mmCIF file of C-alpha atoms in Angstrom:
data_model
loop_
_atom_site.group_PDB
_atom_site.id
_atom_site.type_symbol
_atom_site.label_atom_id
_atom_site.label_comp_id
_atom_site.label_asym_id
_atom_site.label_seq_id
_atom_site.Cartn_x
_atom_site.Cartn_y
_atom_site.Cartn_z
ATOM 1 C CA MET A 1 -39.579 119.181 127.041
ATOM 2 C CA MET A 2 -36.068 119.017 125.738
ATOM 3 C CA LYS A 3 -33.264 118.109 128.022
ATOM 4 C CA LYS A 4 -30.355 120.505 127.969
ATOM 5 C CA ARG A 5 -27.148 118.654 127.506
ATOM 6 C CA LEU A 6 -24.230 119.698 129.741
ATOM 7 C CA ARG A 7 -21.138 120.300 127.802
ATOM 8 C CA GLY A 8 -17.672 119.670 129.265
ATOM 9 C CA PHE A 9 -14.145 119.174 128.089
ATOM 10 C CA THR A 10 -13.211 116.083 126.152
ATOM 11 C CA LEU A 11 -10.472 113.780 127.363
ATOM 12 C CA VAL A 12 -8.217 114.902 124.517
ATOM 13 C CA GLU A 13 -8.586 118.559 125.509
ATOM 14 C CA VAL A 14 -7.800 117.798 129.146
ATOM 15 C CA LEU A 15 -4.734 115.734 128.189
ATOM 16 C CA ALA A 16 -3.486 118.478 125.844
ATOM 17 C CA ALA A 17 -3.818 121.094 128.589
ATOM 18 C CA LEU A 18 -2.058 118.787 131.035
ATOM 19 C CA GLY A 19 0.760 118.219 128.538
ATOM 20 C CA ILE A 20 1.273 121.957 128.110
ATOM 21 C CA ILE A 21 1.344 122.455 131.877
ATOM 22 C CA ILE A 22 3.927 119.674 132.264
ATOM 23 C CA VAL A 23 6.205 121.138 129.561
ATOM 24 C CA LEU A 24 6.024 124.608 131.105
ATOM 25 C CA THR A 25 6.727 123.203 134.579
ATOM 26 C CA LEU A 26 9.761 121.234 133.379
ATOM 27 C CA SER A 27 11.220 124.299 131.656
ATOM 28 C CA LEU A 28 10.683 126.324 134.832
ATOM 29 C CA VAL A 29 12.432 123.677 136.954
ATOM 30 C CA ALA A 30 15.409 123.590 134.558
ATOM 31 C CA THR A 31 15.695 127.381 134.647
ATOM 32 C CA ILE A 32 15.545 127.476 138.440
ATOM 33 C CA GLN A 33 18.219 124.769 138.755
ATOM 34 C CA ALA A 34 20.525 126.699 136.427
ATOM 35 C CA GLN A 35 20.020 129.893 138.440
ATOM 36 C CA VAL A 36 20.697 128.109 141.739
ATOM 37 C CA THR A 37 23.919 126.630 140.336
ATOM 38 C CA ARG A 38 24.986 130.048 139.050
ATOM 39 C CA ALA A 39 24.215 131.716 142.385
ATOM 40 C CA HIS A 40 26.189 129.062 144.269
ATOM 41 C CA ARG A 41 29.198 129.572 141.990
ATOM 42 C CA GLN A 42 29.022 133.370 142.421
ATOM 43 C CA HIS A 43 28.860 132.916 146.197
ATOM 44 C CA LEU A 44 31.895 130.639 146.074
ATOM 45 C CA GLU A 45 33.829 133.126 143.916
ATOM 46 C CA ALA A 46 32.993 135.948 146.349
ATOM 47 C CA LEU A 47 34.120 133.797 149.288
ATOM 48 C CA VAL A 48 37.385 133.006 147.491
ATOM 49 C CA ALA A 49 37.972 136.746 146.957
ATOM 50 C CA VAL A 50 37.407 137.443 150.676
ATOM 51 C CA VAL A 51 39.648 134.577 151.786
ATOM 52 C CA ASN A 52 42.383 135.592 149.344
ATOM 53 C CA SER A 53 42.246 139.130 150.764
ATOM 54 C CA GLU A 54 42.647 137.716 154.269
ATOM 55 C CA ILE A 55 45.633 135.664 153.111
ATOM 56 C CA VAL A 56 47.258 138.708 151.477
ATOM 57 C CA ALA A 57 46.717 140.779 154.631
ATOM 58 C CA ALA A 58 48.280 138.077 156.806
ATOM 59 C CA TYR A 59 51.125 137.577 154.321
ATOM 60 C CA GLN A 60 51.922 141.271 154.068
ATOM 61 C CA GLY A 61 51.642 141.747 157.815
ATOM 62 C CA GLN A 62 54.436 139.205 158.222
ATOM 63 C CA ASN A 63 52.705 137.897 161.316
ATOM 64 C CA VAL A 64 52.450 134.333 159.997
ATOM 65 C CA ALA A 65 54.960 131.619 159.302
ATOM 66 C CA ALA A 66 55.232 130.222 155.770
ATOM 67 C CA SER A 67 54.064 126.858 157.132
ATOM 68 C CA ASP A 68 50.756 128.483 158.179
ATOM 69 C CA LEU A 69 49.936 129.116 154.520
ATOM 70 C CA LYS A 70 50.514 125.598 153.151
ATOM 71 C CA SER A 71 46.899 124.353 153.337
ATOM 72 C CA GLY A 72 43.424 125.362 154.367
ATOM 73 C CA GLU A 73 43.716 123.412 157.606
ATOM 74 C CA THR A 74 46.913 125.211 158.645
ATOM 75 C CA MET A 75 45.319 128.561 157.793
ATOM 76 C CA VAL A 76 42.409 127.735 160.096
ATOM 77 C CA LYS A 77 44.823 126.747 162.899
ATOM 78 C CA ALA A 78 46.739 130.016 162.396
ATOM 79 C CA GLN A 79 43.399 131.885 162.457
ATOM 80 C CA ILE A 80 43.911 133.383 159.027
ATOM 81 C CA ILE A 81 40.574 132.002 157.828
ATOM 82 C CA THR A 82 37.662 130.569 159.803
ATOM 83 C CA SER A 83 36.690 126.932 159.910
ATOM 84 C CA ALA A 84 33.314 127.866 158.362
ATOM 85 C CA GLN A 85 35.096 129.466 155.411
ATOM 86 C CA TRP A 86 37.288 126.410 154.990
ATOM 87 C CA GLN A 87 34.293 124.050 155.122
ATOM 88 C CA GLU A 88 32.630 125.974 152.297
ATOM 89 C CA LEU A 89 35.831 126.039 150.253
ATOM 90 C CA ALA A 90 36.979 122.440 150.779
ATOM 91 C CA GLY A 91 36.659 120.372 147.638
ATOM 92 C CA ALA A 92 35.581 123.272 145.435
ATOM 93 C CA VAL A 93 38.848 125.221 145.302
ATOM 94 C CA LYS A 94 42.510 124.736 144.568
ATOM 95 C CA LEU A 95 45.318 126.349 146.558
ATOM 96 C CA SER A 96 48.272 127.650 144.573
ATOM 97 C CA LEU A 97 51.376 128.029 146.678
ATOM 98 C CA ASP A 98 52.581 131.193 144.950
ATOM 99 C CA GLU A 99 53.646 134.175 146.999
ATOM 100 C CA PRO A 100 51.208 134.866 148.578
ATOM 101 C CA PRO A 101 49.182 131.656 148.271
ATOM 102 C CA GLN A 102 45.808 132.065 146.571
ATOM 103 C CA PHE A 103 42.668 129.954 146.237
ATOM 104 C CA THR A 104 41.009 129.499 142.827
ATOM 105 C CA VAL A 105 37.617 127.988 142.038
ATOM 106 C CA THR A 106 37.836 124.648 140.228
ATOM 107 C CA GLY A 107 35.077 123.324 137.960
ATOM 108 C CA GLU A 108 31.540 123.072 139.316
ATOM 109 C CA PRO A 109 30.986 123.636 142.998
#
């Protein structure tokens, strides 16, 4: 009686499949990281737009002193923006002291 030989994958075939899986996984991770960075920047830009609208409303309402608009901290104390908004903005934005003051996003968040 002849023995039937079981056939499996060779080591080279397994390593090739593993290599392909690794390359696909690394490209997926890079794509996801880029999308997360882009989403964070879009969130920051939207927050800057909201905060700038709040500053304009306070500035046009003339219910704030000019000293309340000199920094993020003074805006929080004057209740123009919230401390949560300022914590998200700190370090990622620049305040221009035009009339009215405006935040702009700087570089990478």
